[in-house]
mmCIF file of C-alpha atoms in Angstrom:
data_model
loop_
_atom_site.group_PDB
_atom_site.id
_atom_site.type_symbol
_atom_site.label_atom_id
_atom_site.label_comp_id
_atom_site.label_asym_id
_atom_site.label_seq_id
_atom_site.Cartn_x
_atom_site.Cartn_y
_atom_site.Cartn_z
ATOM 1 C CA MET A 1 -8.003 -26.818 -4.698
ATOM 2 C CA ASN A 2 -4.356 -26.445 -4.647
ATOM 3 C CA ALA A 3 -3.189 -24.659 -1.484
ATOM 4 C CA VAL A 4 -1.011 -22.163 -3.489
ATOM 5 C CA LEU A 5 -4.043 -21.315 -5.623
ATOM 6 C CA ILE A 6 -6.123 -20.635 -2.493
ATOM 7 C CA ALA A 7 -3.277 -18.290 -1.227
ATOM 8 C CA VAL A 8 -3.182 -16.288 -4.546
ATOM 9 C CA ALA A 9 -6.957 -15.844 -4.719
ATOM 10 C CA LEU A 10 -7.156 -14.605 -1.123
ATOM 11 C CA SER A 11 -4.124 -12.376 -1.685
ATOM 12 C CA LEU A 12 -5.847 -10.733 -4.823
ATOM 13 C CA VAL A 13 -8.953 -9.790 -2.651
ATOM 14 C CA SER A 14 -6.676 -8.665 -0.002
ATOM 15 C CA ALA A 15 -4.777 -6.419 -2.318
ATOM 16 C CA VAL A 16 -8.102 -4.744 -3.533
ATOM 17 C CA ALA A 17 -9.061 -4.139 0.004
ATOM 18 C CA TYR A 18 -5.719 -2.666 0.860
ATOM 19 C CA ALA A 19 -5.850 -0.407 -2.263
ATOM 20 C CA ALA A 20 -9.203 0.917 -1.310
ATOM 21 C CA ALA A 21 -7.866 1.718 2.209
ATOM 22 C CA ALA A 22 -4.870 3.408 0.784
ATOM 23 C CA VAL A 23 -6.921 5.672 -1.477
ATOM 24 C CA ALA A 24 -9.079 6.664 1.492
ATOM 25 C CA GLN A 25 -6.013 7.363 3.798
ATOM 26 C CA GLU A 26 -4.415 9.464 1.081
ATOM 27 C CA ARG A 27 -7.613 11.580 0.584
ATOM 28 C CA LEU A 28 -7.996 12.096 4.372
ATOM 29 C CA ALA A 29 -4.186 13.008 4.552
ATOM 30 C CA SER A 30 -4.589 15.575 1.726
ATOM 31 C CA ARG A 31 -7.557 17.253 3.387
ATOM 32 C CA SER A 32 -5.886 17.291 6.793
ATOM 33 C CA PRO A 33 -2.223 17.378 6.379
ATOM 34 C CA GLY A 34 -1.503 18.526 9.843
ATOM 35 C CA ALA A 35 -3.874 16.105 11.644
ATOM 36 C CA GLY A 36 -2.362 14.324 14.624
ATOM 37 C CA THR A 37 -3.217 10.852 15.892
ATOM 38 C CA LEU A 38 -5.722 12.083 18.373
ATOM 39 C CA ARG A 39 -7.648 13.897 15.697
ATOM 40 C CA LEU A 40 -7.539 10.967 13.377
ATOM 41 C CA LEU A 41 -9.161 8.777 16.235
ATOM 42 C CA GLY A 42 -12.150 11.121 16.002
ATOM 43 C CA SER A 43 -12.500 10.893 12.304
ATOM 44 C CA GLY A 44 -15.259 8.465 10.880
ATOM 45 C CA ALA A 45 -13.523 8.246 7.499
ATOM 46 C CA TRP A 46 -10.167 7.274 9.158
ATOM 47 C CA TRP A 47 -12.037 4.362 10.947
ATOM 48 C CA TRP A 48 -13.412 3.369 7.635
ATOM 49 C CA SER A 49 -9.972 2.987 6.278
ATOM 50 C CA VAL A 50 -8.941 1.101 9.329
ATOM 51 C CA GLY A 51 -11.843 -1.362 8.768
ATOM 52 C CA LEU A 52 -10.611 -1.963 5.231
ATOM 53 C CA ASN A 53 -7.012 -2.491 6.277
ATOM 54 C CA ALA A 54 -8.187 -4.894 8.999
ATOM 55 C CA SER A 55 -10.288 -6.877 6.430
ATOM 56 C CA ALA A 56 -7.457 -6.912 4.078
ATOM 57 C CA ALA A 57 -5.041 -8.062 6.804
ATOM 58 C CA LEU A 58 -7.465 -10.889 7.833
ATOM 59 C CA LEU A 59 -7.574 -12.234 4.210
ATOM 60 C CA HIS A 60 -3.590 -11.868 4.184
ATOM 61 C CA VAL A 61 -3.467 -13.825 7.350
ATOM 62 C CA VAL A 62 -5.432 -16.809 5.808
ATOM 63 C CA ALA A 63 -3.454 -16.577 2.699
ATOM 64 C CA LEU A 64 -0.193 -17.064 4.665
ATOM 65 C CA ARG A 65 -1.730 -20.065 6.108
ATOM 66 C CA TYR A 66 -1.902 -21.686 2.682
ATOM 67 C CA GLY A 67 1.117 -20.190 0.766
ATOM 68 C CA PRO A 68 4.691 -19.337 1.479
ATOM 69 C CA LEU A 69 5.903 -15.702 2.104
ATOM 70 C CA THR A 70 7.703 -15.702 -1.363
ATOM 71 C CA VAL A 71 4.275 -16.256 -2.968
ATOM 72 C CA VAL A 72 1.973 -14.231 -0.946
ATOM 73 C CA GLN A 73 4.057 -11.029 -0.301
ATOM 74 C CA PRO A 74 4.765 -10.284 -3.987
ATOM 75 C CA LEU A 75 1.119 -10.157 -4.725
ATOM 76 C CA GLY A 76 0.951 -7.271 -2.367
ATOM 77 C CA ALA A 77 2.328 -5.192 -5.298
ATOM 78 C CA LEU A 78 -1.267 -5.442 -6.838
ATOM 79 C CA THR A 79 -2.409 -3.023 -4.198
ATOM 80 C CA LEU A 80 -0.735 -0.179 -6.170
ATOM 81 C CA VAL A 81 -2.240 -1.762 -9.482
ATOM 82 C CA ALA A 82 -5.645 -1.504 -7.930
ATOM 83 C CA ALA A 83 -5.057 1.834 -6.297
ATOM 84 C CA VAL A 84 -4.252 3.731 -9.388
ATOM 85 C CA PRO A 85 -7.567 3.378 -11.249
ATOM 86 C CA MET A 86 -9.435 3.817 -7.959
ATOM 87 C CA GLY A 87 -7.587 7.066 -7.213
ATOM 88 C CA ALA A 88 -8.082 8.374 -10.583
ATOM 89 C CA ARG A 89 -11.784 7.653 -10.564
ATOM 90 C CA LEU A 90 -12.349 9.547 -7.348
ATOM 91 C CA ALA A 91 -10.206 12.409 -8.716
ATOM 92 C CA GLY A 92 -12.444 12.632 -11.707
ATOM 93 C CA ARG A 93 -9.613 11.879 -14.240
ATOM 94 C CA ARG A 94 -8.649 9.262 -16.607
ATOM 95 C CA VAL A 95 -5.643 6.728 -16.040
ATOM 96 C CA SER A 96 -2.683 7.824 -18.207
ATOM 97 C CA ALA A 97 -0.747 5.868 -20.685
ATOM 98 C CA VAL A 98 2.209 5.869 -18.424
ATOM 99 C CA GLU A 99 0.121 4.546 -15.484
ATOM 100 C CA TRP A 100 -1.203 1.659 -17.790
ATOM 101 C CA LYS A 101 2.409 0.875 -18.966
ATOM 102 C CA GLY A 102 3.473 0.609 -15.199
ATOM 103 C CA THR A 103 0.415 -1.520 -14.450
ATOM 104 C CA ALA A 104 1.364 -3.939 -17.296
ATOM 105 C CA LEU A 105 5.053 -4.162 -16.264
ATOM 106 C CA THR A 106 4.142 -4.790 -12.710
ATOM 107 C CA LEU A 107 1.805 -7.680 -13.544
ATOM 108 C CA LEU A 108 4.505 -9.167 -15.879
ATOM 109 C CA GLY A 109 7.069 -8.920 -13.098
ATOM 110 C CA LEU A 110 4.790 -10.596 -10.694
ATOM 111 C CA GLY A 111 3.919 -13.387 -12.960
ATOM 112 C CA ALA A 112 7.611 -14.172 -13.435
ATOM 113 C CA ILE A 113 8.066 -14.148 -9.626
ATOM 114 C CA LEU A 114 5.292 -16.367 -9.004
ATOM 115 C CA VAL A 115 6.641 -19.080 -11.493
ATOM 116 C CA THR A 116 9.712 -19.408 -9.249
ATOM 117 C CA ALA A 117 8.047 -18.815 -5.988
ATOM 118 C CA SER A 118 5.384 -21.514 -6.134
ATOM 119 C CA GLY A 119 6.640 -23.758 -3.219
ATOM 120 C CA PRO A 120 4.885 -26.063 -0.666
ATOM 121 C CA GLU A 121 2.541 -24.936 2.294
ATOM 122 C CA PRO A 122 4.520 -23.367 4.899
ATOM 123 C CA ASP A 123 5.537 -25.595 7.781
ATOM 124 C CA ASP A 124 8.488 -23.774 9.433
ATOM 125 C CA VAL A 125 8.024 -20.902 11.968
ATOM 126 C CA LEU A 126 10.264 -18.393 13.614
ATOM 127 C CA SER A 127 11.362 -19.372 17.125
ATOM 128 C CA VAL A 128 10.858 -16.867 19.972
ATOM 129 C CA PRO A 129 14.547 -15.775 20.013
ATOM 130 C CA GLU A 130 14.334 -15.326 16.183
ATOM 131 C CA ALA A 131 11.107 -13.304 16.363
ATOM 132 C CA LEU A 132 12.600 -11.039 19.027
ATOM 133 C CA ALA A 133 15.667 -10.557 16.895
ATOM 134 C CA VAL A 134 13.760 -9.625 13.887
ATOM 135 C CA ALA A 135 11.410 -7.317 15.818
ATOM 136 C CA GLY A 136 14.425 -5.529 17.543
ATOM 137 C CA ALA A 137 16.398 -5.041 14.363
ATOM 138 C CA THR A 138 13.195 -3.766 12.451
ATOM 139 C CA ALA A 139 12.187 -1.369 15.127
ATOM 140 C CA ALA A 140 15.772 0.077 15.169
ATOM 141 C CA LEU A 141 15.564 0.619 11.290
ATOM 142 C CA ILE A 142 12.056 2.153 11.618
ATOM 143 C CA GLY A 143 13.383 4.559 14.139
ATOM 144 C CA VAL A 144 16.346 5.617 11.853
ATOM 145 C CA LEU A 145 13.889 6.123 8.746
ATOM 146 C CA SER A 146 11.390 8.159 10.844
ATOM 147 C CA ARG A 147 13.701 10.718 12.013
ATOM 148 C CA PRO A 148 13.240 14.254 10.649
ATOM 149 C CA GLY A 149 15.173 15.037 7.462
ATOM 150 C CA ALA A 150 14.659 15.107 3.689
ATOM 151 C CA ARG A 151 11.913 13.210 1.786
ATOM 152 C CA PRO A 152 9.835 12.363 4.849
ATOM 153 C CA GLY A 153 7.086 10.876 2.740
ATOM 154 C CA LEU A 154 9.325 8.263 1.223
ATOM 155 C CA ARG A 155 11.049 7.397 4.338
ATOM 156 C CA HIS A 156 8.002 6.931 6.356
ATOM 157 C CA ALA A 157 6.618 4.812 3.548
ATOM 158 C CA SER A 158 9.802 2.749 3.535
ATOM 159 C CA ALA A 159 9.305 2.244 7.352
ATOM 160 C CA SER A 160 5.617 1.460 6.975
ATOM 161 C CA GLY A 161 6.550 -1.287 4.268
ATOM 162 C CA LEU A 162 9.127 -2.858 6.591
ATOM 163 C CA ALA A 163 6.748 -2.858 9.440
ATOM 164 C CA SER A 164 3.968 -4.496 7.408
ATOM 165 C CA GLY A 165 6.461 -7.097 5.879
ATOM 166 C CA VAL A 166 7.709 -8.136 9.098
ATOM 167 C CA ALA A 167 4.177 -8.259 10.521
ATOM 168 C CA SER A 168 3.413 -10.707 7.779
ATOM 169 C CA ALA A 169 6.350 -12.928 8.598
ATOM 170 C CA LEU A 170 5.358 -12.864 12.247
ATOM 171 C CA THR A 171 1.751 -13.593 11.368
ATOM 172 C CA GLN A 172 2.757 -16.571 9.427
ATOM 173 C CA THR A 173 4.563 -17.860 12.597
ATOM 174 C CA VAL A 174 1.358 -17.344 14.640
ATOM 175 C CA THR A 175 -0.954 -19.086 12.166
ATOM 176 C CA VAL A 176 1.321 -21.997 11.742
ATOM 177 C CA ALA A 177 2.180 -22.492 15.317
ATOM 178 C CA ALA A 178 -1.431 -22.122 16.513
ATOM 179 C CA THR A 179 -2.833 -24.602 13.881
ATOM 180 C CA ASP A 180 -0.292 -27.387 13.783
ATOM 181 C CA ARG A 181 -1.640 -28.991 16.976
ATOM 182 C CA SER A 182 1.710 -29.769 18.275
ATOM 183 C CA GLY A 183 1.346 -27.652 21.234
ATOM 184 C CA PRO A 184 -1.185 -25.547 23.156
ATOM 185 C CA VAL A 185 -3.074 -22.946 21.092
ATOM 186 C CA LEU A 186 -2.095 -19.999 23.450
ATOM 187 C CA SER A 187 1.611 -20.914 23.993
ATOM 188 C CA VAL A 188 4.156 -18.336 24.926
ATOM 189 C CA GLN A 189 5.256 -18.402 21.253
ATOM 190 C CA VAL A 190 1.796 -17.741 19.898
ATOM 191 C CA VAL A 191 0.883 -15.015 22.368
ATOM 192 C CA GLY A 192 4.155 -13.246 22.396
ATOM 193 C CA VAL A 193 4.614 -13.142 18.496
ATOM 194 C CA ALA A 194 0.884 -12.176 18.242
ATOM 195 C CA LEU A 195 1.564 -8.983 20.308
ATOM 196 C CA LEU A 196 4.562 -8.185 18.124
ATOM 197 C CA VAL A 197 2.099 -8.422 15.129
ATOM 198 C CA ALA A 198 -0.419 -6.109 16.548
ATOM 199 C CA ALA A 199 2.406 -3.618 17.299
ATOM 200 C CA PHE A 200 4.013 -3.740 13.916
ATOM 201 C CA ALA A 201 0.707 -3.655 12.088
ATOM 202 C CA ALA A 202 -0.499 -0.665 13.942
ATOM 203 C CA GLY A 203 2.852 1.072 13.431
ATOM 204 C CA GLY A 204 2.710 0.308 9.841
ATOM 205 C CA LEU A 205 -0.695 1.857 9.551
ATOM 206 C CA LEU A 206 0.197 5.192 11.355
ATOM 207 C CA LEU A 207 3.394 5.398 9.286
ATOM 208 C CA SER A 208 1.653 5.022 5.924
ATOM 209 C CA GLN A 209 -1.015 7.745 7.103
ATOM 210 C CA THR A 210 1.961 10.037 7.718
ATOM 211 C CA ALA A 211 3.669 9.161 4.389
ATOM 212 C CA TYR A 212 0.477 9.775 2.271
ATOM 213 C CA ARG A 213 0.534 13.542 3.114
ATOM 214 C CA GLY A 214 2.867 13.768 0.265
ATOM 215 C CA GLY A 215 0.543 12.089 -2.146
ATOM 216 C CA LEU A 216 -0.365 8.487 -3.105
ATOM 217 C CA GLY A 217 1.914 7.309 -5.900
ATOM 218 C CA GLY A 218 5.392 7.623 -4.490
ATOM 219 C CA PRO A 219 4.641 6.547 -0.907
ATOM 220 C CA LEU A 220 2.443 3.581 -1.880
ATOM 221 C CA ALA A 221 5.116 2.589 -4.350
ATOM 222 C CA MET A 222 7.678 2.420 -1.698
ATOM 223 C CA VAL A 223 5.369 0.557 0.641
ATOM 224 C CA THR A 224 4.732 -2.061 -2.049
ATOM 225 C CA LEU A 225 8.460 -2.566 -2.645
ATOM 226 C CA ALA A 226 9.617 -2.584 0.952
ATOM 227 C CA ASN A 227 6.907 -5.001 2.195
ATOM 228 C CA PRO A 228 7.810 -7.932 0.094
ATOM 229 C CA LEU A 229 11.439 -7.354 0.375
ATOM 230 C CA ALA A 230 11.368 -7.448 4.152
ATOM 231 C CA ALA A 231 9.298 -10.619 4.123
ATOM 232 C CA ALA A 232 11.317 -12.333 1.458
ATOM 233 C CA VAL A 233 14.586 -11.752 3.442
ATOM 234 C CA ILE A 234 12.904 -13.428 6.404
ATOM 235 C CA GLY A 235 11.462 -16.227 4.510
ATOM 236 C CA LEU A 236 14.587 -17.241 2.568
ATOM 237 C CA SER A 237 17.003 -16.684 5.441
ATOM 238 C CA LEU A 238 15.107 -17.798 8.375
ATOM 239 C CA LEU A 239 12.182 -20.058 7.306
ATOM 240 C CA GLY A 240 14.065 -22.279 4.896
ATOM 241 C CA GLU A 241 11.918 -21.061 1.775
ATOM 242 C CA ARG A 242 13.496 -21.508 -1.578
ATOM 243 C CA LEU A 243 12.917 -20.401 -5.029
ATOM 244 C CA GLN A 244 11.981 -23.068 -7.673
ATOM 245 C CA GLY A 245 14.056 -24.005 -10.857
ATOM 246 C CA GLY A 246 17.569 -23.599 -9.551
ATOM 247 C CA ALA A 247 19.822 -21.014 -11.196
ATOM 248 C CA ALA A 248 17.440 -20.528 -14.058
ATOM 249 C CA GLY A 249 14.609 -19.840 -11.478
ATOM 250 C CA VAL A 250 16.761 -17.209 -9.735
ATOM 251 C CA LEU A 251 17.466 -15.382 -12.965
ATOM 252 C CA LEU A 252 13.808 -15.366 -13.908
ATOM 253 C CA ALA A 253 12.873 -14.061 -10.368
ATOM 254 C CA LEU A 254 15.540 -11.378 -10.655
ATOM 255 C CA ALA A 255 14.131 -10.359 -14.189
ATOM 256 C CA GLY A 256 10.470 -10.375 -12.863
ATOM 257 C CA ALA A 257 11.687 -8.304 -9.875
ATOM 258 C CA GLY A 258 13.172 -5.781 -12.307
ATOM 259 C CA LEU A 259 10.082 -5.679 -14.379
ATOM 260 C CA ALA A 260 7.823 -5.168 -11.323
ATOM 261 C CA SER A 261 10.192 -2.404 -9.943
ATOM 262 C CA TRP A 262 10.263 -0.646 -13.183
ATOM 263 C CA GLY A 263 6.452 -0.784 -13.402
ATOM 264 C CA VAL A 264 6.122 0.569 -9.687
ATOM 265 C CA VAL A 265 8.532 3.367 -10.497
ATOM 266 C CA LEU A 266 6.437 4.384 -13.575
ATOM 267 C CA LEU A 267 3.321 4.330 -11.467
ATOM 268 C CA SER A 268 4.747 6.371 -8.692
ATOM 269 C CA ARG A 269 6.268 8.960 -11.148
ATOM 270 C CA ALA A 270 3.180 9.265 -13.451
ATOM 271 C CA ALA A 271 1.739 12.792 -13.378
ATOM 272 C CA PRO A 272 -1.958 12.707 -13.048
ATOM 273 C CA THR A 273 -3.862 14.447 -15.865
ATOM 274 C CA PRO A 274 -6.286 17.044 -14.510
ATOM 275 C CA ALA A 275 -9.933 16.501 -15.199
ATOM 276 C CA PRO A 276 -11.496 18.744 -17.819
ATOM 277 C CA VAL A 277 -13.101 21.859 -16.395
ATOM 278 C CA ASP A 278 -15.885 23.932 -17.857
ATOM 279 C CA ASP A 279 -14.343 27.596 -17.819
ATOM 280 C CA ASP A 280 -17.753 29.068 -18.223
ATOM 281 C CA HIS A 281 -18.765 27.783 -14.820
ATOM 282 C CA PRO A 282 -17.449 30.088 -11.831
ATOM 283 C CA VAL A 283 -17.356 27.108 -9.296
ATOM 284 C CA ALA A 284 -15.639 24.746 -11.582
ATOM 285 C CA ALA A 285 -13.024 27.568 -12.432
ATOM 286 C CA VAL A 286 -12.323 28.088 -8.754
ATOM 287 C CA LEU A 287 -11.943 24.263 -8.105
ATOM 288 C CA ALA A 288 -9.547 24.027 -11.029
ATOM 289 C CA LEU A 289 -7.029 26.286 -9.252
ATOM 290 C CA GLU A 290 -4.201 24.683 -7.551
ATOM 291 C CA PRO A 291 -4.387 24.399 -3.714
ATOM 292 C CA GLY A 292 -3.398 27.678 -2.105
ATOM 293 C CA SER A 293 -3.826 29.715 -5.259
ATOM 294 C CA ALA A 294 -7.546 30.583 -4.317
ATOM 295 C CA THR A 295 -6.827 32.898 -1.635
ATOM 296 C CA ALA A 296 -10.049 34.925 -2.112
ATOM 297 C CA GLU A 297 -13.220 34.651 -4.057
ATOM 298 C CA PRO A 298 -12.877 35.731 -7.704
ATOM 299 C CA ALA A 299 -14.060 39.164 -8.737
ATOM 300 C CA LEU A 300 -17.160 39.120 -10.764
ATOM 301 C CA VAL A 301 -17.230 41.284 -13.876
ATOM 302 C CA PRO A 302 -19.733 41.642 -16.722
ATOM 303 C CA ARG A 303 -19.026 39.585 -19.734
ATOM 304 C CA PRO A 304 -18.641 41.923 -22.867
ATOM 305 C CA HIS A 305 -21.235 40.330 -25.013
ATOM 306 C CA ASP A 306 -23.727 39.537 -22.068
ATOM 307 C CA PRO A 307 -23.988 42.330 -19.592
ATOM 308 C CA GLY A 308 -26.350 40.277 -17.554
ATOM 309 C CA HIS A 309 -23.917 37.303 -17.074
ATOM 310 C CA LEU A 310 -21.306 37.423 -14.308
ATOM 311 C CA THR A 311 -18.064 35.555 -14.901
ATOM 312 C CA PRO A 312 -14.844 35.272 -12.865
ATOM 313 C CA ALA A 313 -12.220 37.981 -13.819
ATOM 314 C CA THR A 314 -8.939 36.917 -15.388
ATOM 315 C CA ARG A 315 -5.960 37.736 -13.131
#
């Protein structure tokens, strides 16, 4: 089988696993918005999401062994595409027309990008000085984005996407350097860069957990955009990767990026449609209230036409 096809297949499965992990993280964050790191470490649900992330990351690592960053990273946008129906199903609602439109545009954009990004198997890696320079610059940028201020969810999501994208680029360096048999498997380059991968991967996970306190759509869309952007910059500027098709290929890639970005924005801005509620059921009526509005149990009053039936009073 063609190496690029293997990379694409592995990336698709990885995206689904990442989507499941993102939905789990968002639901945990919405239930415990003020939970700190230590409290998360004691949560079984959080460790399930970590396990899903680890499985997705392992598939991603193998995909990077067969395909270039410019192919593997854009497929990460499918995480958002998969997360939308997953989140809707768990929330008990249907996917809206705007969400379906965003999904279609994202897929079309990704298809255009893949046509121009289908290159050979990766054979170039970051040197130790290049890896350290990339890690230092990324850490500084993450520090700026993580400072207190307006729109913390989107800023933390941007920092998470950058951390994950750089971790992917460094992971490719580790896998290629460790399997090319030109040097020792546990060389200084492999071990040093592997430690950087672990640091950025853990940082990206914690930053995304913080970002999801503000919801799933917007933060996940920002992670989805920042991740391939960071990896593509590294691949094109330092690893010698190129887009196919010359000037026409560049234009097609730009058009695809525009479509995918439009689709991601639609997905992030789509307002979920609440699930239908049976007004005659007192428990369903309470659950239908927005968070914070049900400060006390509803008063029970007799229904006019049925004195024996109790129903929540209208306030």
